[in-house]
């Protein structure tokens, strides 16, 4: 199956990436530099020197036999080709391949053929405990360490996970039950996590039933996630689709997601740990993503955003039957900043709160968080939005002493609301144009709208 992943290495994620740099002290952004043309997120698909099948390492695809040793043996073998002639590729043929967690290597492609299904082990011991992320200080759900992801990479370069629409199924129900029964000892593992890694492509697969967040690139750069289907039961707890975290130059496009949490959530660390590490998420494009989540948002920014989030472009989003369409989440103690966020060309159907800015999550890693550490939110540009059969008007709630500033809304139509329903706003300021129903006074009080004219 070499030809399916064969091409010269041509990572181009940063080419034509026109989102401007914007610091909190630099004034209002000229959004004209964004332009209307396509942003290049072409990714890469390198030709590998060596191609092997998991069968060559003793793999058995019967859905019952453990293949943990086979996957680990395959990666150990292929690691010898790291940096040599393009690296190696491991093919997974049609079948059901049960495995515990395994680590990838650099210059490597994991290729799932048509009908191939990788199944996460139902033995928690096969998801070992690893150290917490330094920008979180502890496991996100439980103190101490956390379970490793099913497929894991740390300090890697030039890695591809792709195929002919094969499937990686975390079989997460065991983990969700531990959560619901309050018997979870350590934070659940992700389906796929990359840490401190660069030049990553994940494409043309179906990911199902992650125990926790599904795809989690953290401290990474140059990551392309495209043509993915990500599915979890709509009541499965915290099964976010894609969560770029303290990462740079990320492209997420042409994905369909159903989950029990945000479809895509941009993060950058938790309270004092995220502030101390100060690794922002920046230069991120999210486009042509669609799906549903009855409890959360199509696009979420935060609530863990203490390292800062800036230069985000979201466009051509379709969200249906969801709690929120676009949501910015933060709180006292978070610190950090959210700035230069452009959200445009959004369609929603039967979404409870189409646009929501919220505070008061009231979750902190430990008692050392600082209530005086207030986030700074500035430069949120939302345009060309239509929400049909809406349940509530937008809810924009900032933080006292840390007003959300320079909020720009243009060509926003919230349809299906009774005439008595009004926007709810507090501690926000900005400008609006061609917005229906009429927005709150806080978005109508500016004397000049020139800074908003390019959104």
PDB file of C-alpha atoms in Angstrom, residues 143-300:
ATOM      1  CA  UNK A 143      -4.572  14.703  40.876  1.00  0.00           C
ATOM      2  CA  UNK A 144      -1.259  13.132  40.004  1.00  0.00           C
ATOM      3  CA  UNK A 145      -0.421  11.402  36.758  1.00  0.00           C
ATOM      4  CA  UNK A 146      -2.682  10.434  33.891  1.00  0.00           C
ATOM      5  CA  UNK A 147      -3.253   7.487  31.614  1.00  0.00           C
ATOM      6  CA  UNK A 148      -1.235   7.593  28.415  1.00  0.00           C
ATOM      7  CA  UNK A 149      -3.107   7.874  25.112  1.00  0.00           C
ATOM      8  CA  UNK A 150      -3.804   4.787  23.032  1.00  0.00           C
ATOM      9  CA  UNK A 151      -1.520   6.064  20.271  1.00  0.00           C
ATOM     10  CA  UNK A 152       1.177   8.338  21.628  1.00  0.00           C
ATOM     11  CA  UNK A 153       4.089  10.423  20.397  1.00  0.00           C
ATOM     12  CA  UNK A 154       6.569  12.567  22.326  1.00  0.00           C
ATOM     13  CA  UNK A 155       9.379  14.590  20.766  1.00  0.00           C
ATOM     14  CA  UNK A 156       8.672  13.315  17.259  1.00  0.00           C
ATOM     15  CA  UNK A 157       9.002  14.772  13.759  1.00  0.00           C
ATOM     16  CA  UNK A 158       7.477  13.852  10.406  1.00  0.00           C
ATOM     17  CA  UNK A 159       4.669  11.498  11.473  1.00  0.00           C
ATOM     18  CA  UNK A 160       1.579  10.499   9.493  1.00  0.00           C
ATOM     19  CA  UNK A 161      -1.505   8.634  10.696  1.00  0.00           C
ATOM     20  CA  UNK A 162      -3.707   7.945   7.674  1.00  0.00           C
ATOM     21  CA  UNK A 163      -5.300   5.244   5.535  1.00  0.00           C
ATOM     22  CA  UNK A 164      -8.239   4.179   3.422  1.00  0.00           C
ATOM     23  CA  UNK A 165     -10.793   5.284   6.024  1.00  0.00           C
ATOM     24  CA  UNK A 166      -9.789   2.676   8.542  1.00  0.00           C
ATOM     25  CA  UNK A 167     -10.925   3.085  12.146  1.00  0.00           C
ATOM     26  CA  UNK A 168      -9.286   3.592  15.517  1.00  0.00           C
ATOM     27  CA  UNK A 169     -11.797   2.741  18.253  1.00  0.00           C
ATOM     28  CA  UNK A 170     -10.848   3.510  21.854  1.00  0.00           C
ATOM     29  CA  UNK A 171     -13.721   1.379  23.226  1.00  0.00           C
ATOM     30  CA  UNK A 172     -14.212   4.133  25.752  1.00  0.00           C
ATOM     31  CA  UNK A 173     -17.314   2.898  27.558  1.00  0.00           C
ATOM     32  CA  UNK A 174     -15.207   1.295  30.276  1.00  0.00           C
ATOM     33  CA  UNK A 175     -13.634   4.691  30.981  1.00  0.00           C
ATOM     34  CA  UNK A 176     -16.906   6.610  30.791  1.00  0.00           C
ATOM     35  CA  UNK A 177     -18.417   4.214  33.334  1.00  0.00           C
ATOM     36  CA  UNK A 178     -15.498   4.808  35.700  1.00  0.00           C
ATOM     37  CA  UNK A 179     -16.153   8.525  35.354  1.00  0.00           C
ATOM     38  CA  UNK A 180     -19.903   8.284  35.926  1.00  0.00           C
ATOM     39  CA  UNK A 181     -19.450   5.873  38.855  1.00  0.00           C
ATOM     40  CA  UNK A 182     -16.828   8.157  40.455  1.00  0.00           C
ATOM     41  CA  UNK A 183     -14.329   5.292  40.550  1.00  0.00           C
ATOM     42  CA  UNK A 184     -11.771   6.842  38.202  1.00  0.00           C
ATOM     43  CA  UNK A 185      -8.344   6.923  39.882  1.00  0.00           C
ATOM     44  CA  UNK A 186      -6.384   8.804  37.209  1.00  0.00           C
ATOM     45  CA  UNK A 187      -7.284  11.125  34.353  1.00  0.00           C
ATOM     46  CA  UNK A 188      -8.439   9.189  31.307  1.00  0.00           C
ATOM     47  CA  UNK A 189      -6.180   8.829  28.274  1.00  0.00           C
ATOM     48  CA  UNK A 190      -6.734  10.404  24.869  1.00  0.00           C
ATOM     49  CA  UNK A 191      -7.169   8.371  21.729  1.00  0.00           C
ATOM     50  CA  UNK A 192      -4.198  10.088  20.032  1.00  0.00           C
ATOM     51  CA  UNK A 193      -1.800  12.541  21.682  1.00  0.00           C
ATOM     52  CA  UNK A 194       1.356  14.186  20.380  1.00  0.00           C
ATOM     53  CA  UNK A 195       3.635  16.118  22.763  1.00  0.00           C
ATOM     54  CA  UNK A 196       6.512  18.396  21.686  1.00  0.00           C
ATOM     55  CA  UNK A 197       6.186  17.076  18.146  1.00  0.00           C
ATOM     56  CA  UNK A 198       6.370  18.719  14.726  1.00  0.00           C
ATOM     57  CA  UNK A 199       5.206  18.073  11.173  1.00  0.00           C
ATOM     58  CA  UNK A 200       2.247  15.837  11.954  1.00  0.00           C
ATOM     59  CA  UNK A 201      -0.532  14.752   9.568  1.00  0.00           C
ATOM     60  CA  UNK A 202      -3.698  12.917  10.658  1.00  0.00           C
ATOM     61  CA  UNK A 203      -6.121  12.262   7.803  1.00  0.00           C
ATOM     62  CA  UNK A 204      -8.750  10.106   6.114  1.00  0.00           C
ATOM     63  CA  UNK A 205      -9.701   7.926   9.078  1.00  0.00           C
ATOM     64  CA  UNK A 206     -12.548   7.403  11.509  1.00  0.00           C
ATOM     65  CA  UNK A 207     -11.827   7.792  15.213  1.00  0.00           C
ATOM     66  CA  UNK A 208     -14.449   6.424  17.600  1.00  0.00           C
ATOM     67  CA  UNK A 209     -15.181   6.183  21.306  1.00  0.00           C
ATOM     68  CA  UNK A 210     -12.185   7.940  22.788  1.00  0.00           C
ATOM     69  CA  UNK A 211     -11.945   7.588  26.568  1.00  0.00           C
ATOM     70  CA  UNK A 212     -11.313  11.360  26.873  1.00  0.00           C
ATOM     71  CA  UNK A 213     -10.367  14.103  24.367  1.00  0.00           C
ATOM     72  CA  UNK A 214      -9.901  12.408  21.007  1.00  0.00           C
ATOM     73  CA  UNK A 215      -6.986  14.170  19.259  1.00  0.00           C
ATOM     74  CA  UNK A 216      -4.685  16.221  21.480  1.00  0.00           C
ATOM     75  CA  UNK A 217      -1.607  17.930  20.018  1.00  0.00           C
ATOM     76  CA  UNK A 218       0.148  19.729  22.878  1.00  0.00           C
ATOM     77  CA  UNK A 219       3.358  21.825  22.618  1.00  0.00           C
ATOM     78  CA  UNK A 220       3.348  20.950  18.908  1.00  0.00           C
ATOM     79  CA  UNK A 221       3.848  22.840  15.645  1.00  0.00           C
ATOM     80  CA  UNK A 222       2.925  22.267  12.010  1.00  0.00           C
ATOM     81  CA  UNK A 223       0.008  19.909  12.496  1.00  0.00           C
ATOM     82  CA  UNK A 224      -2.609  19.137   9.826  1.00  0.00           C
ATOM     83  CA  UNK A 225      -5.811  17.266  10.746  1.00  0.00           C
ATOM     84  CA  UNK A 226      -8.092  16.796   7.765  1.00  0.00           C
ATOM     85  CA  UNK A 227     -10.820  14.595   6.289  1.00  0.00           C
ATOM     86  CA  UNK A 228     -11.517  12.978   9.645  1.00  0.00           C
ATOM     87  CA  UNK A 229     -14.712  11.506  11.056  1.00  0.00           C
ATOM     88  CA  UNK A 230     -14.741  11.572  14.855  1.00  0.00           C
ATOM     89  CA  UNK A 231     -17.615   9.881  16.679  1.00  0.00           C
ATOM     90  CA  UNK A 232     -18.627   9.264  20.272  1.00  0.00           C
ATOM     91  CA  UNK A 233     -22.030   8.806  21.921  1.00  0.00           C
ATOM     92  CA  UNK A 234     -23.577  12.178  22.582  1.00  0.00           C
ATOM     93  CA  UNK A 235     -23.632  11.484  26.322  1.00  0.00           C
ATOM     94  CA  UNK A 236     -20.011  10.285  26.509  1.00  0.00           C
ATOM     95  CA  UNK A 237     -18.274  12.633  28.982  1.00  0.00           C
ATOM     96  CA  UNK A 238     -15.489  14.977  27.807  1.00  0.00           C
ATOM     97  CA  UNK A 239     -15.029  13.274  24.453  1.00  0.00           C
ATOM     98  CA  UNK A 240     -13.888  16.456  22.658  1.00  0.00           C
ATOM     99  CA  UNK A 241     -13.093  15.948  18.998  1.00  0.00           C
ATOM    100  CA  UNK A 242      -9.872  17.915  18.438  1.00  0.00           C
ATOM    101  CA  UNK A 243      -8.074  19.984  21.108  1.00  0.00           C
ATOM    102  CA  UNK A 244      -4.993  21.907  19.948  1.00  0.00           C
ATOM    103  CA  UNK A 245      -3.217  22.897  23.159  1.00  0.00           C
ATOM    104  CA  UNK A 246      -0.252  25.295  23.504  1.00  0.00           C
ATOM    105  CA  UNK A 247       0.491  24.596  19.855  1.00  0.00           C
ATOM    106  CA  UNK A 248       1.407  26.657  16.794  1.00  0.00           C
ATOM    107  CA  UNK A 249       0.589  26.477  13.088  1.00  0.00           C
ATOM    108  CA  UNK A 250      -2.335  24.072  13.196  1.00  0.00           C
ATOM    109  CA  UNK A 251      -4.796  23.373  10.386  1.00  0.00           C
ATOM    110  CA  UNK A 252      -8.053  21.511  11.021  1.00  0.00           C
ATOM    111  CA  UNK A 253     -10.285  21.140   7.983  1.00  0.00           C
ATOM    112  CA  UNK A 254     -13.015  19.026   6.384  1.00  0.00           C
ATOM    113  CA  UNK A 255     -13.905  17.061   9.519  1.00  0.00           C
ATOM    114  CA  UNK A 256     -17.229  15.701  10.793  1.00  0.00           C
ATOM    115  CA  UNK A 257     -17.540  15.315  14.571  1.00  0.00           C
ATOM    116  CA  UNK A 258     -20.211  13.985  16.942  1.00  0.00           C
ATOM    117  CA  UNK A 259     -19.258  14.014  20.604  1.00  0.00           C
ATOM    118  CA  UNK A 260     -20.261  14.554  24.200  1.00  0.00           C
ATOM    119  CA  UNK A 261     -18.194  17.743  24.412  1.00  0.00           C
ATOM    120  CA  UNK A 262     -16.755  20.469  22.151  1.00  0.00           C
ATOM    121  CA  UNK A 263     -16.195  19.525  18.516  1.00  0.00           C
ATOM    122  CA  UNK A 264     -12.989  21.586  18.514  1.00  0.00           C
ATOM    123  CA  UNK A 265     -11.542  23.282  21.613  1.00  0.00           C
ATOM    124  CA  UNK A 266      -8.451  25.491  21.609  1.00  0.00           C
ATOM    125  CA  UNK A 267      -6.540  25.412  24.908  1.00  0.00           C
ATOM    126  CA  UNK A 268      -3.216  26.546  26.412  1.00  0.00           C
ATOM    127  CA  UNK A 269      -2.832  25.356  29.988  1.00  0.00           C
ATOM    128  CA  UNK A 270      -4.560  25.653  33.332  1.00  0.00           C
ATOM    129  CA  UNK A 271      -4.303  28.595  35.745  1.00  0.00           C
ATOM    130  CA  UNK A 272      -0.884  29.209  37.349  1.00  0.00           C
ATOM    131  CA  UNK A 273       0.700  26.249  35.551  1.00  0.00           C
ATOM    132  CA  UNK A 274      -0.319  27.517  32.140  1.00  0.00           C
ATOM    133  CA  UNK A 275       0.736  31.061  32.999  1.00  0.00           C
ATOM    134  CA  UNK A 276       4.134  29.858  34.211  1.00  0.00           C
ATOM    135  CA  UNK A 277       4.788  27.836  31.085  1.00  0.00           C
ATOM    136  CA  UNK A 278       3.470  30.641  28.824  1.00  0.00           C
ATOM    137  CA  UNK A 279       3.122  28.498  25.688  1.00  0.00           C
ATOM    138  CA  UNK A 280       0.296  30.062  23.646  1.00  0.00           C
ATOM    139  CA  UNK A 281      -1.867  28.412  21.043  1.00  0.00           C
ATOM    140  CA  UNK A 282      -1.498  30.553  17.937  1.00  0.00           C
ATOM    141  CA  UNK A 283      -1.830  30.590  14.158  1.00  0.00           C
ATOM    142  CA  UNK A 284      -4.652  28.071  13.990  1.00  0.00           C
ATOM    143  CA  UNK A 285      -7.077  27.584  11.086  1.00  0.00           C
ATOM    144  CA  UNK A 286     -10.318  25.664  11.609  1.00  0.00           C
ATOM    145  CA  UNK A 287     -12.548  25.392   8.555  1.00  0.00           C
ATOM    146  CA  UNK A 288     -15.276  23.255   7.042  1.00  0.00           C
ATOM    147  CA  UNK A 289     -15.959  21.448  10.298  1.00  0.00           C
ATOM    148  CA  UNK A 290     -19.480  20.178  10.963  1.00  0.00           C
ATOM    149  CA  UNK A 291     -21.217  18.158  13.616  1.00  0.00           C
ATOM    150  CA  UNK A 292     -23.270  18.065  16.781  1.00  0.00           C
ATOM    151  CA  UNK A 293     -22.768  18.093  20.554  1.00  0.00           C
ATOM    152  CA  UNK A 294     -25.836  18.403  22.784  1.00  0.00           C
ATOM    153  CA  UNK A 295     -23.903  19.551  25.855  1.00  0.00           C
ATOM    154  CA  UNK A 296     -21.154  21.816  24.505  1.00  0.00           C
ATOM    155  CA  UNK A 297     -19.933  23.905  21.562  1.00  0.00           C
ATOM    156  CA  UNK A 298     -19.087  23.616  17.920  1.00  0.00           C
ATOM    157  CA  UNK A 299     -15.992  25.725  18.555  1.00  0.00           C
ATOM    158  CA  UNK A 300     -14.770  26.343  22.097  1.00  0.00           C
TER     159      UNK A 300
END
